[in-house]
Each structure stands twice: as structure tokens, then as C-alpha cells.
Amino acid sequence: MNNGERNRWARAGLSRLMEPNDLTALALVAVAGAEEAFRLVTGHTGPAPAAEQQAVAELLADGSASKAEHRLDAGLQRWRPRAADCAPARDLETMRRLGGGLLVPEDPGWPEQFDALGLSAPLCLWWRGRTGPESLPGFRDLMAVVGSRDATEYGRHVTAELAASVVASGVTVVSGGAYGIDARAHETALSVGSRDLGASGPATPGAPDECLAPRTIAVMAGGLDRFYPAGNEELLRRVAADGALIAEVAPGTAPTRWRFLQRNRLIAALCAATVVVEARWRSGALTTARRAAEMGREVGAVPGSVFSANSAGCHRLLREGSAVAVTDAAEALELLGESRAHAEQATSGAAAREHASTRPHDGLDIQDLLLLDALPVRTASTPDKLATVAGLGIGAVLGGLSRLEDRGLARRVGQGWQRGGN
Amino acid sequence: MNNGERNRWARAGLSRLMEPNDLTALALVAVAGAEEAFRLVTGHTGPAPAAEQQAVAELLADGSASKAEHRLDAGLQRWRPRAADCAPARDLETMRRLGGGLLVPEDPGWPEQFDALGLSAPLCLWWRGRTGPESLPGFRDLMAVVGSRDATEYGRHVTAELAASVVASGVTVVSGGAYGIDARAHETALSVGSRDLGASGPATPGAPDECLAPRTIAVMAGGLDRFYPAGNEELLRRVAADGALIAEVAPGTAPTRWRFLQRNRLIAALCAATVVVEARWRSGALTTARRAAEMGREVGAVPGSVFSANSAGCHRLLREGSAVAVTDAAEALELLGESRAHAEQATSGAAAREHASTRPHDGLDIQDLLLLDALPVRTASTPDKLATVAGLGIGAVLGGLSRLEDRGLARRVGQGWQRGGN
């Protein structure tokens, strides 16, 4: 086994022994390396070497040595009971059999954007999908679409519209595989045929369909050997077959509240933009959004009825300034950068259509607007009378009438003028 | 006629001769005074004195003297044709008969907040209402509630909830008297009985009901001798009887597009906060909101369905940062200042209720949360096994179990533990 393999093996093992985002664990790996950390947890039962205790303490910015000893010892107490169940070879083989594997930070396909997590970056990523992790899309091509489990019809509808347009522009939809908004996001993304994928899409020209980046990625809180929640099994099986599943925990690990919470930080870090479609006042989706905002990622929230408890979390994000309002796919894509937004302009919704429409009196100056208001609709009026009614000089009236006539807003009737048909 | 009366008379006359926010007119009044401006427009037909032309030009920051001459002359051309119809005594008498009058900047009740408009401040305010302009509420007690004419059921519902709570906290609801949101705002405000008015309300303790500040004020684009639009006649008659109507134009003046636009600046300047309930992508309500924001007033926008064209303008304000999201009356009142928001906390909606509710596991530290996740629901587990499953040391497990037991989250079953009933 070479160095790279030993590191992979050690990280696979540690991902079973240590909870996600266990900072003491991550500090130990940062200080001593994955292999030494793995040896320390699994190899013997004595206390950790003093030098490592000190270095871990310093990394955790935790001044006192006695406290540090306590922390690393407490960590060993947490990790060691699980060592009996630790079998990296078995876990790696399980994932290989399921058409997956392990990605470690030293691999070329490792998402560099996890650096934004600092010490909280994951030890490794277990994956499962149609293609290997080398086809993970670039940072700017990843958009998280997340929200409530108990989504409303409104939320599901918005999610479907967003996800379909976003995928059609070549962006991968990332979510958490849960019921509700997550499920609808994955489902819709899978339903976008490769023929719908735009020119800016993930296809390399001439490359076979198999090289396409996944349309959707589910970031899971538990091990990838099972599909959780059970009601999404069929959907997640399709995500695994056509998109990708990733997790930082080893196969066989059950999803827990803590792991869901920590999974959210991975979604936030992985994607350049996160859009919350529906969320209650307290919702895991808000954690994801806030962590994303803290890391300087773009965050959008979809507004909804003020009477819907499922939009209360979105409005909360808007009010606290963690998110901008996103009302259609074009605005979601804007979060990924201007260029992409322009490419997608055609798919924009009602707002853009209304925006584009102009009214006959747009661009008139104040005097012509006053004149237009003074023009009678049914009878006709003389320029002198118009001057009085509009409060304009006679020169302004005569010039204005000709400009309004050009736009079809005024028309001559004998010696007088009336409102035009436009 | 004393000085004050002559000034009142002149402003009454000028408000008929000059369009709202005619900057040349306002500059002339600023330079020469209302009486001299009135004399100049109505008294003779020659050009304006050179000194005044120069001063008006300077006030308008318009360097060249020839241009200035042109502007003031153009102004005289606009204003003089209307002089024949100008009869301040008649207009003042009309309004007196209708139970109203004229407020000028020199009067004690003049809203000082109009200073924020600079040169664009109105020449005078015609009013009509149950009480005189001396009972106009203070700046911080005025909230504009505005929006689309073609309001949806959603918009009407939100307006009614907002207006009722806002008035019940002693704040006056200001709007434009139009169909849709405006009408619903006035209507609801009038329906709040004086017994519903809170302690922070406008009533002076012991004072008779007649001294109450108006519950609602309609700022009109046309003269106050008629009610426009016709379909709101009955409502506006009630606003006049129980609240107040104000306008900067003289009685007999028809509302026009220009006057509607300028009326919006008065609403924006008058109120400490403006809330847009519903607005299309292009809507007069957006003008009001943007002018309010420019003047440093607080602006709120009510979110709604992204599929509703009537919420597109509100979402536009949120996206451009001109407004904050407002989802209930408490958030609207927050715009008027913290103290008022706290007084009103009890009326807050779903968000606050969800906010206040706590969950049994709130406040648990990470280790106890991990332990809670590890506790089986139906069977029982030993502390040793819990240590392995939760990834915790045995000490942390024993301490944690007792803390969870205190909260009803864990309970002892023989030698083992399981999830508590809470």
C-alpha cells in the first residue's frame, strides 16, 4: 500500500469513527495527518502524545494545556469505542460494489470550494453515481435548491420551474434528498432530457452522453449504502443511477439530527449559490442559507404568501439580509454570475415580460405628459384651450401635439385635437 | 387684510395657477415670496423683473441668464392663461363650506417633514375633515399603506390586517384614495372603533372623542370639492367625515396623470414609513416607495406569490434594496421605531408565534444532541452501547442522560435508557 492508499484508507476509517465536523478530530488530522490520527484512535489505548495535544489545542485556539489534554482525551474516549466496528476495506469494497467510491482532498477531483470551511472541511467524500467524482461540475455550475419537507403545492411548483430552467442552462441542482422541496428539485432535474440542455451546458462538444456532469446531486446525512428517507428510495436510486449521491460519513452510518445539521454545511460550501424555496420560521434550510451567506456564497429566498408558515423562513432570511428575493429562474441564475443570467434571459418570467413591455406614453417629457392629460377623449379642444387646461405655453402645446400625433396619442379633428387611439 | 391673510390668499391662488411641483413656480415663490409671485402672474403682462429672473435661475442651479429669462417667461406663459379663472376667495369659501380649509407653511400645524422635499415642498395644503389640520398626527404616527388599484383578494386581506393593527396602535393610515389597496386601507382604518385604540393611541386621556387624530388620511391628486374616483365617493365621503382629505391643488382641479405622480411625493414625504402591499412591475406605488427611500423614510414591501403579477413590483423593491420585507403589522410598526414595535408585539402574526415556541431539545449542547439522536425510541440501550452509537465518552453519556431525563427527553427502563415522552 503506497502513501496515497494509506491516506485514503485512514480517511475512510476516520469517517466512520468521528462525527462530521468534530473539530477536535479535524484538528488532530490537521496536526498529525490522517494516518497518524487513525493509528492513534485504533492502534493503542494510551493517552495521545503531549506534542500532539499541544498542537491540537493551539489549532483549536484553546490556550490551556490541561484543557487541551482533556479535549483530545475526551475525543479519544468518543472515537475509540467505535474502533471495533471500523473496517475501511469493507466500507471501500461496499461502495465499489454499489458503483461508488471515496474522494479524498488529495484527489484531483476534490472540490476546492470546501476550503471555505476551514478546519470544518470534510475528511473525505463518499460518492455514488453514474460517473466518477472527476465529473463533478465546477463551483459556478452548482446551485443548491433546498427547503421544507412539508412543502406546499406552491413550493413544489416554484421548485419545478426553477430546477428545470437551471438544469437546462447547464447548472447542476444540489439538494439534500429529503421529502418536499428537495425531492421535487431532484426529480425535476432528472426529468430534463439531455436534448434540453443548453449550449452552455455541461456537455463537451462531441463527447458521448456518459461524460455529462450529473444533472443533480444529493448530499446525504447518512451512509450511501441505504436510501433515506424510505419514501424517497426510488427517487434516490434514480439520482444514484443518473446523477450522484455524496456523503462525508461511511456506509452503514445512520442519519441523525447532528449529521443532518452538518450535511447542510456541505451543501452551503459546495455550491456557488443556494436558493431556499420554502422554509418555516425554524428550518434546517435556514441553517444552510446562513452558512452559505457567512462563507460569502450567494443566497436567494423565494417570497410567498405572508399567511404561509412555509414561507416565513424565506421572509426571515430576506428581512435579516442573508438572502435576496428570487422570483424566477433568471434571477436564480443571476446569483451564479451575470454572464449566465444573460444567457438565460429568455426563460425569465412574468416580471421580465412586463419589464420589456412599453406603454405609449413612456419617455414623454413632463410638458407632453401634461398635454396628454389635457386632451379630451370624446370632444376636441383648441390649442389655446389646451394651453390653459394643461398649464402650458402655446408653443409647447403646438410642438407637443405634433409629438403626440407621431405616437398616435393625439389626433386632429377639424380645427381641434383629441386623444388618439393608442 | 394682514400679512398672514395676504400670504394665505396668494398661496391659495397660486395652487390653482401652477401645477404641483412646477419647480420654476416654486423657485419664484422661494425667491420673491408668495404674494409677489401671485402679483407677477395675475397683475400685469410684462416680463418678470431681471433680478427675479436671475435669482430663480440661481435657485434652479441653471447658470445662463438667457436660459433663466426663458424659463421664467415660459412659466409666466404657462400660468397666466389660468389667471382668469383664479379666485382665491371663492376657493377658500368653497372649502370652508365643505368643512375644510387651507394650511400654509407659516401655520403652526404645517407638517415640518415636507422640508425633506426641499424646493419641491408643496405651496399649501387644502384639507377637509372632521377636525382641523392642527390635529394632524406627528411624523412618527403616520404610515402610508399603498398599492395596486386592481388588488387581489390576497392584497386586500393583507391590507385589512395591517391597517387594523396599525390604527389600533394609534398610528394613522395614509393612502391615496384610489381603488384596490388604497380603498381597503382607508375602509379598514375607519372601521377600527375608538374603543380598539390602544393606550399608545392618539387619544389624550380624558379628552373627548372629537380630539382624536384622524384614523386615516387620503392624499388626493385633484381638488377636494369632488370625490374621485366616482366608485369611491361613498368611502371618501366617510374619510372626509371621520378622517381627513388633503391635496395641494385648489378645489375644482381635476386629477391628471401628472398630479397623481406628484401626489405620490406628498405621501412619501408626509409619512415616516410607507408599506407597499401589492404593486405591479410598473406601478405608481413604486414611485411613492422609491421617493420615500430617497428621502430616508422607512419603506416596506409585502411579499407574495412569485406567480402574482400584483406582487412583482413588491419583489422588485425588495431586490433593488429600496424596501424591507414586511409580513405582518408588527413588522410594519417596526418601521416607525423600536418602541412602537415592542408595544405591538402581542399582535404579531404566525412568525412571532413560531418564534416564541421552543422545542424540547433547544439549548442542548452538541454532545447531548448526539446522545439524544442515539437513544432508541422503542427498545432500551445501555450507557456503554450509547457511548459507541453516539460517539461519546462514557462520562459524557452518563452526565447527558441525566440532563436529558430532566427535560423528559430520556427515561430509564431497567438497566437501560430510551427516548422520553417529550
PDB file of C-alpha atoms in Angstrom, chain A residues 17 19 22 74 77-79 81-82 154 157-158 161 256-259 261 280-283 302-307 309-310 312 315-316 318-319 324-328 331-332 334-335 350-352 354-359 361-362 366-367 369-370 372-374 384 387-396 419, chain B residues 17 19 22 74 77-79 81-82 154 157-158 161 256-259 261 280-283 302-307 309-310 312 315-316 318-319 324-328 331-332 334-335 350-352 354-359 361-362 366-367 369-370 372-374 384 387-396 419:
ATOM      1  CA  LEU A  17     -15.097   6.778  13.871  1.00  0.00           C
ATOM      2  CA  GLU A  19     -18.797  12.559  13.758  1.00  0.00           C
ATOM      3  CA  ASP A  22     -15.934  17.064  15.166  1.00  0.00           C
ATOM      4  CA  ALA A  74     -12.278  13.290  25.539  1.00  0.00           C
ATOM      5  CA  GLN A  77     -12.937   8.466  24.549  1.00  0.00           C
ATOM      6  CA  ARG A  78     -15.546   9.322  21.912  1.00  0.00           C
ATOM      7  CA  TRP A  79     -13.777   7.695  18.992  1.00  0.00           C
ATOM      8  CA  PRO A  81     -15.481   2.737  21.361  1.00  0.00           C
ATOM      9  CA  ARG A  82     -16.294   2.719  17.652  1.00  0.00           C
ATOM     10  CA  TYR A 154     -46.851  26.488  -4.320  1.00  0.00           C
ATOM     11  CA  HIS A 157     -44.460  24.372  -8.330  1.00  0.00           C
ATOM     12  CA  VAL A 158     -41.764  27.025  -7.878  1.00  0.00           C
ATOM     13  CA  GLU A 161     -39.894  25.775 -12.553  1.00  0.00           C
ATOM     14  CA  THR A 256     -29.047  11.676  12.842  1.00  0.00           C
ATOM     15  CA  ARG A 257     -30.045  15.206  13.753  1.00  0.00           C
ATOM     16  CA  TRP A 258     -26.385  16.178  14.131  1.00  0.00           C
ATOM     17  CA  ARG A 259     -25.463  14.655  10.804  1.00  0.00           C
ATOM     18  CA  LEU A 261     -27.129  19.729  10.529  1.00  0.00           C
ATOM     19  CA  ARG A 280     -40.608  27.507   8.131  1.00  0.00           C
ATOM     20  CA  TRP A 281     -39.525  30.023  10.740  1.00  0.00           C
ATOM     21  CA  ARG A 282     -37.186  27.362  12.117  1.00  0.00           C
ATOM     22  CA  SER A 283     -35.915  25.113   9.397  1.00  0.00           C
ATOM     23  CA  VAL A 302     -38.304  32.744  -2.787  1.00  0.00           C
ATOM     24  CA  PRO A 303     -41.026  35.018  -1.402  1.00  0.00           C
ATOM     25  CA  GLY A 304     -44.529  33.678  -0.864  1.00  0.00           C
ATOM     26  CA  SER A 305     -47.768  34.417   0.903  1.00  0.00           C
ATOM     27  CA  VAL A 306     -47.334  36.113   4.267  1.00  0.00           C
ATOM     28  CA  PHE A 307     -50.033  33.741   5.510  1.00  0.00           C
ATOM     29  CA  ALA A 309     -45.931  29.278   7.515  1.00  0.00           C
ATOM     30  CA  ASN A 310     -43.786  27.613   4.865  1.00  0.00           C
ATOM     31  CA  ALA A 312     -41.984  32.514   6.976  1.00  0.00           C
ATOM     32  CA  HIS A 315     -39.116  36.070   4.574  1.00  0.00           C
ATOM     33  CA  ARG A 316     -36.960  35.857   7.673  1.00  0.00           C
ATOM     34  CA  LEU A 318     -34.943  38.429   3.402  1.00  0.00           C
ATOM     35  CA  ARG A 319     -35.523  40.584   6.462  1.00  0.00           C
ATOM     36  CA  VAL A 324     -32.024  38.312  -1.877  1.00  0.00           C
ATOM     37  CA  ALA A 325     -35.501  37.718  -3.239  1.00  0.00           C
ATOM     38  CA  VAL A 326     -35.560  35.255  -6.143  1.00  0.00           C
ATOM     39  CA  THR A 327     -38.776  35.096  -8.151  1.00  0.00           C
ATOM     40  CA  ASP A 328     -37.770  33.138 -11.248  1.00  0.00           C
ATOM     41  CA  GLU A 331     -32.931  35.674 -11.002  1.00  0.00           C
ATOM     42  CA  ALA A 332     -31.638  32.411  -9.547  1.00  0.00           C
ATOM     43  CA  GLU A 334     -28.048  35.740 -11.743  1.00  0.00           C
ATOM     44  CA  LEU A 335     -26.702  34.534  -8.406  1.00  0.00           C
ATOM     45  CA  ALA A 350     -43.650  37.461 -15.699  1.00  0.00           C
ATOM     46  CA  ALA A 351     -41.536  40.259 -14.310  1.00  0.00           C
ATOM     47  CA  ALA A 352     -39.216  40.320 -17.279  1.00  0.00           C
ATOM     48  CA  GLU A 354     -43.805  43.086 -18.018  1.00  0.00           C
ATOM     49  CA  HIS A 355     -40.476  44.822 -17.818  1.00  0.00           C
ATOM     50  CA  ALA A 356     -39.961  44.566 -21.542  1.00  0.00           C
ATOM     51  CA  SER A 357     -43.424  45.860 -22.473  1.00  0.00           C
ATOM     52  CA  THR A 358     -43.566  49.614 -23.001  1.00  0.00           C
ATOM     53  CA  ARG A 359     -46.530  51.921 -22.826  1.00  0.00           C
ATOM     54  CA  HIS A 361     -46.602  57.420 -23.105  1.00  0.00           C
ATOM     55  CA  ASP A 362     -43.245  56.069 -21.867  1.00  0.00           C
ATOM     56  CA  ILE A 366     -43.321  66.422 -18.374  1.00  0.00           C
ATOM     57  CA  GLN A 367     -44.890  69.023 -20.664  1.00  0.00           C
ATOM     58  CA  LEU A 369     -47.488  64.350 -20.321  1.00  0.00           C
ATOM     59  CA  LEU A 370     -49.438  67.371 -19.045  1.00  0.00           C
ATOM     60  CA  LEU A 372     -51.757  64.337 -22.986  1.00  0.00           C
ATOM     61  CA  ASP A 373     -53.716  64.548 -19.748  1.00  0.00           C
ATOM     62  CA  ALA A 374     -55.455  67.682 -21.020  1.00  0.00           C
ATOM     63  CA  ASP A 384     -55.486  77.788 -26.874  1.00  0.00           C
ATOM     64  CA  ALA A 387     -52.719  75.639 -23.133  1.00  0.00           C
ATOM     65  CA  THR A 388     -54.989  76.805 -20.320  1.00  0.00           C
ATOM     66  CA  VAL A 389     -56.083  73.355 -19.218  1.00  0.00           C
ATOM     67  CA  ALA A 390     -52.590  71.857 -19.337  1.00  0.00           C
ATOM     68  CA  GLY A 391     -50.926  74.927 -17.895  1.00  0.00           C
ATOM     69  CA  LEU A 392     -48.541  75.211 -20.866  1.00  0.00           C
ATOM     70  CA  GLY A 393     -47.427  77.982 -23.231  1.00  0.00           C
ATOM     71  CA  ILE A 394     -48.909  77.894 -26.744  1.00  0.00           C
ATOM     72  CA  GLY A 395     -45.517  76.983 -28.282  1.00  0.00           C
ATOM     73  CA  ALA A 396     -45.194  73.959 -26.008  1.00  0.00           C
ATOM     74  CA  ARG A 419     -56.887  61.831 -27.675  1.00  0.00           C
TER      75      ARG A 419
ATOM     76  CA  LEU B  17     -52.396  78.602 -11.359  1.00  0.00           C
ATOM     77  CA  GLU B  19     -49.054  72.584 -11.435  1.00  0.00           C
ATOM     78  CA  ASP B  22     -43.562  73.082 -11.010  1.00  0.00           C
ATOM     79  CA  ALA B  74     -42.092  80.145 -20.124  1.00  0.00           C
ATOM     80  CA  GLN B  77     -46.793  81.759 -20.291  1.00  0.00           C
ATOM     81  CA  ARG B  78     -47.973  78.595 -18.552  1.00  0.00           C
ATOM     82  CA  TRP B  79     -49.517  80.303 -15.552  1.00  0.00           C
ATOM     83  CA  PRO B  81     -53.737  81.785 -19.149  1.00  0.00           C
ATOM     84  CA  ARG B  82     -55.212  80.337 -15.967  1.00  0.00           C
ATOM     85  CA  TYR B 154     -54.643  38.356  -1.079  1.00  0.00           C
ATOM     86  CA  HIS B 157     -56.677  40.654   3.018  1.00  0.00           C
ATOM     87  CA  VAL B 158     -53.126  41.716   3.942  1.00  0.00           C
ATOM     88  CA  GLU B 161     -54.855  43.011   8.662  1.00  0.00           C
ATOM     89  CA  THR B 256     -54.395  64.118 -14.021  1.00  0.00           C
ATOM     90  CA  ARG B 257     -51.520  61.711 -14.536  1.00  0.00           C
ATOM     91  CA  TRP B 258     -49.039  64.424 -13.568  1.00  0.00           C
ATOM     92  CA  ARG B 259     -50.980  65.328 -10.441  1.00  0.00           C
ATOM     93  CA  LEU B 261     -47.444  61.330  -9.810  1.00  0.00           C
ATOM     94  CA  ARG B 280     -47.222  45.512 -10.491  1.00  0.00           C
ATOM     95  CA  TRP B 281     -43.803  45.705 -12.110  1.00  0.00           C
ATOM     96  CA  ARG B 282     -44.660  49.260 -13.124  1.00  0.00           C
ATOM     97  CA  SER B 283     -46.877  50.933 -10.625  1.00  0.00           C
ATOM     98  CA  VAL B 302     -45.220  42.799   1.364  1.00  0.00           C
ATOM     99  CA  PRO B 303     -44.001  39.629  -0.368  1.00  0.00           C
ATOM    100  CA  GLY B 304     -46.440  37.427  -2.222  1.00  0.00           C
ATOM    101  CA  SER B 305     -46.646  34.635  -4.742  1.00  0.00           C
ATOM    102  CA  VAL B 306     -43.959  34.805  -7.424  1.00  0.00           C
ATOM    103  CA  PHE B 307     -46.742  33.910  -9.870  1.00  0.00           C
ATOM    104  CA  ALA B 309     -48.168  39.989 -11.284  1.00  0.00           C
ATOM    105  CA  ASN B 310     -49.508  42.135  -8.448  1.00  0.00           C
ATOM    106  CA  ALA B 312     -43.909  41.656  -8.932  1.00  0.00           C
ATOM    107  CA  HIS B 315     -40.423  41.865  -5.117  1.00  0.00           C
ATOM    108  CA  ARG B 316     -38.722  44.392  -7.370  1.00  0.00           C
ATOM    109  CA  LEU B 318     -37.016  44.039  -2.274  1.00  0.00           C
ATOM    110  CA  ARG B 319     -34.468  43.062  -4.911  1.00  0.00           C
ATOM    111  CA  VAL B 324     -37.533  45.560   3.534  1.00  0.00           C
ATOM    112  CA  ALA B 325     -39.943  42.645   3.595  1.00  0.00           C
ATOM    113  CA  VAL B 326     -42.962  43.254   5.819  1.00  0.00           C
ATOM    114  CA  THR B 327     -45.099  40.223   6.640  1.00  0.00           C
ATOM    115  CA  ASP B 328     -47.310  41.455   9.478  1.00  0.00           C
ATOM    116  CA  GLU B 331     -43.009  44.346  11.238  1.00  0.00           C
ATOM    117  CA  ALA B 332     -44.785  47.329   9.698  1.00  0.00           C
ATOM    118  CA  GLU B 334     -41.110  48.309  13.492  1.00  0.00           C
ATOM    119  CA  LEU B 335     -40.528  50.692  10.592  1.00  0.00           C
ATOM    120  CA  ALA B 350     -47.507  33.477  12.739  1.00  0.00           C
ATOM    121  CA  ALA B 351     -43.798  34.196  12.613  1.00  0.00           C
ATOM    122  CA  ALA B 352     -43.688  35.601  16.120  1.00  0.00           C
ATOM    123  CA  GLU B 354     -43.495  30.187  15.908  1.00  0.00           C
ATOM    124  CA  HIS B 355     -40.557  32.256  17.076  1.00  0.00           C
ATOM    125  CA  ALA B 356     -41.703  32.188  20.673  1.00  0.00           C
ATOM    126  CA  SER B 357     -42.358  28.452  20.768  1.00  0.00           C
ATOM    127  CA  THR B 358     -39.410  26.401  21.927  1.00  0.00           C
ATOM    128  CA  ARG B 359     -38.656  22.781  21.268  1.00  0.00           C
ATOM    129  CA  HIS B 361     -34.117  19.939  22.526  1.00  0.00           C
ATOM    130  CA  ASP B 362     -33.439  23.684  22.161  1.00  0.00           C
ATOM    131  CA  ILE B 366     -23.623  19.121  20.794  1.00  0.00           C
ATOM    132  CA  GLN B 367     -22.805  16.087  22.924  1.00  0.00           C
ATOM    133  CA  LEU B 369     -27.781  16.295  20.933  1.00  0.00           C
ATOM    134  CA  LEU B 370     -25.673  13.379  19.687  1.00  0.00           C
ATOM    135  CA  LEU B 372     -30.453  12.199  22.074  1.00  0.00           C
ATOM    136  CA  ASP B 373     -30.103  11.019  18.490  1.00  0.00           C
ATOM    137  CA  ALA B 374     -28.593   7.757  19.715  1.00  0.00           C
ATOM    138  CA  ASP B 384     -21.876   1.621  27.015  1.00  0.00           C
ATOM    139  CA  ALA B 387     -21.340   5.729  24.008  1.00  0.00           C
ATOM    140  CA  THR B 388     -20.447   3.750  20.892  1.00  0.00           C
ATOM    141  CA  VAL B 389     -23.502   4.746  18.891  1.00  0.00           C
ATOM    142  CA  ALA B 390     -23.314   8.427  19.817  1.00  0.00           C
ATOM    143  CA  GLY B 391     -19.530   8.573  19.573  1.00  0.00           C
ATOM    144  CA  LEU B 392     -19.226   9.901  23.131  1.00  0.00           C
ATOM    145  CA  GLY B 393     -17.131   9.027  26.185  1.00  0.00           C
ATOM    146  CA  ILE B 394     -18.924   7.147  28.976  1.00  0.00           C
ATOM    147  CA  GLY B 395     -18.718  10.179  31.290  1.00  0.00           C
ATOM    148  CA  ALA B 396     -20.426  12.370  28.745  1.00  0.00           C
ATOM    149  CA  ARG B 419     -36.240   8.208  24.397  1.00  0.00           C
TER     150      ARG B 419
END
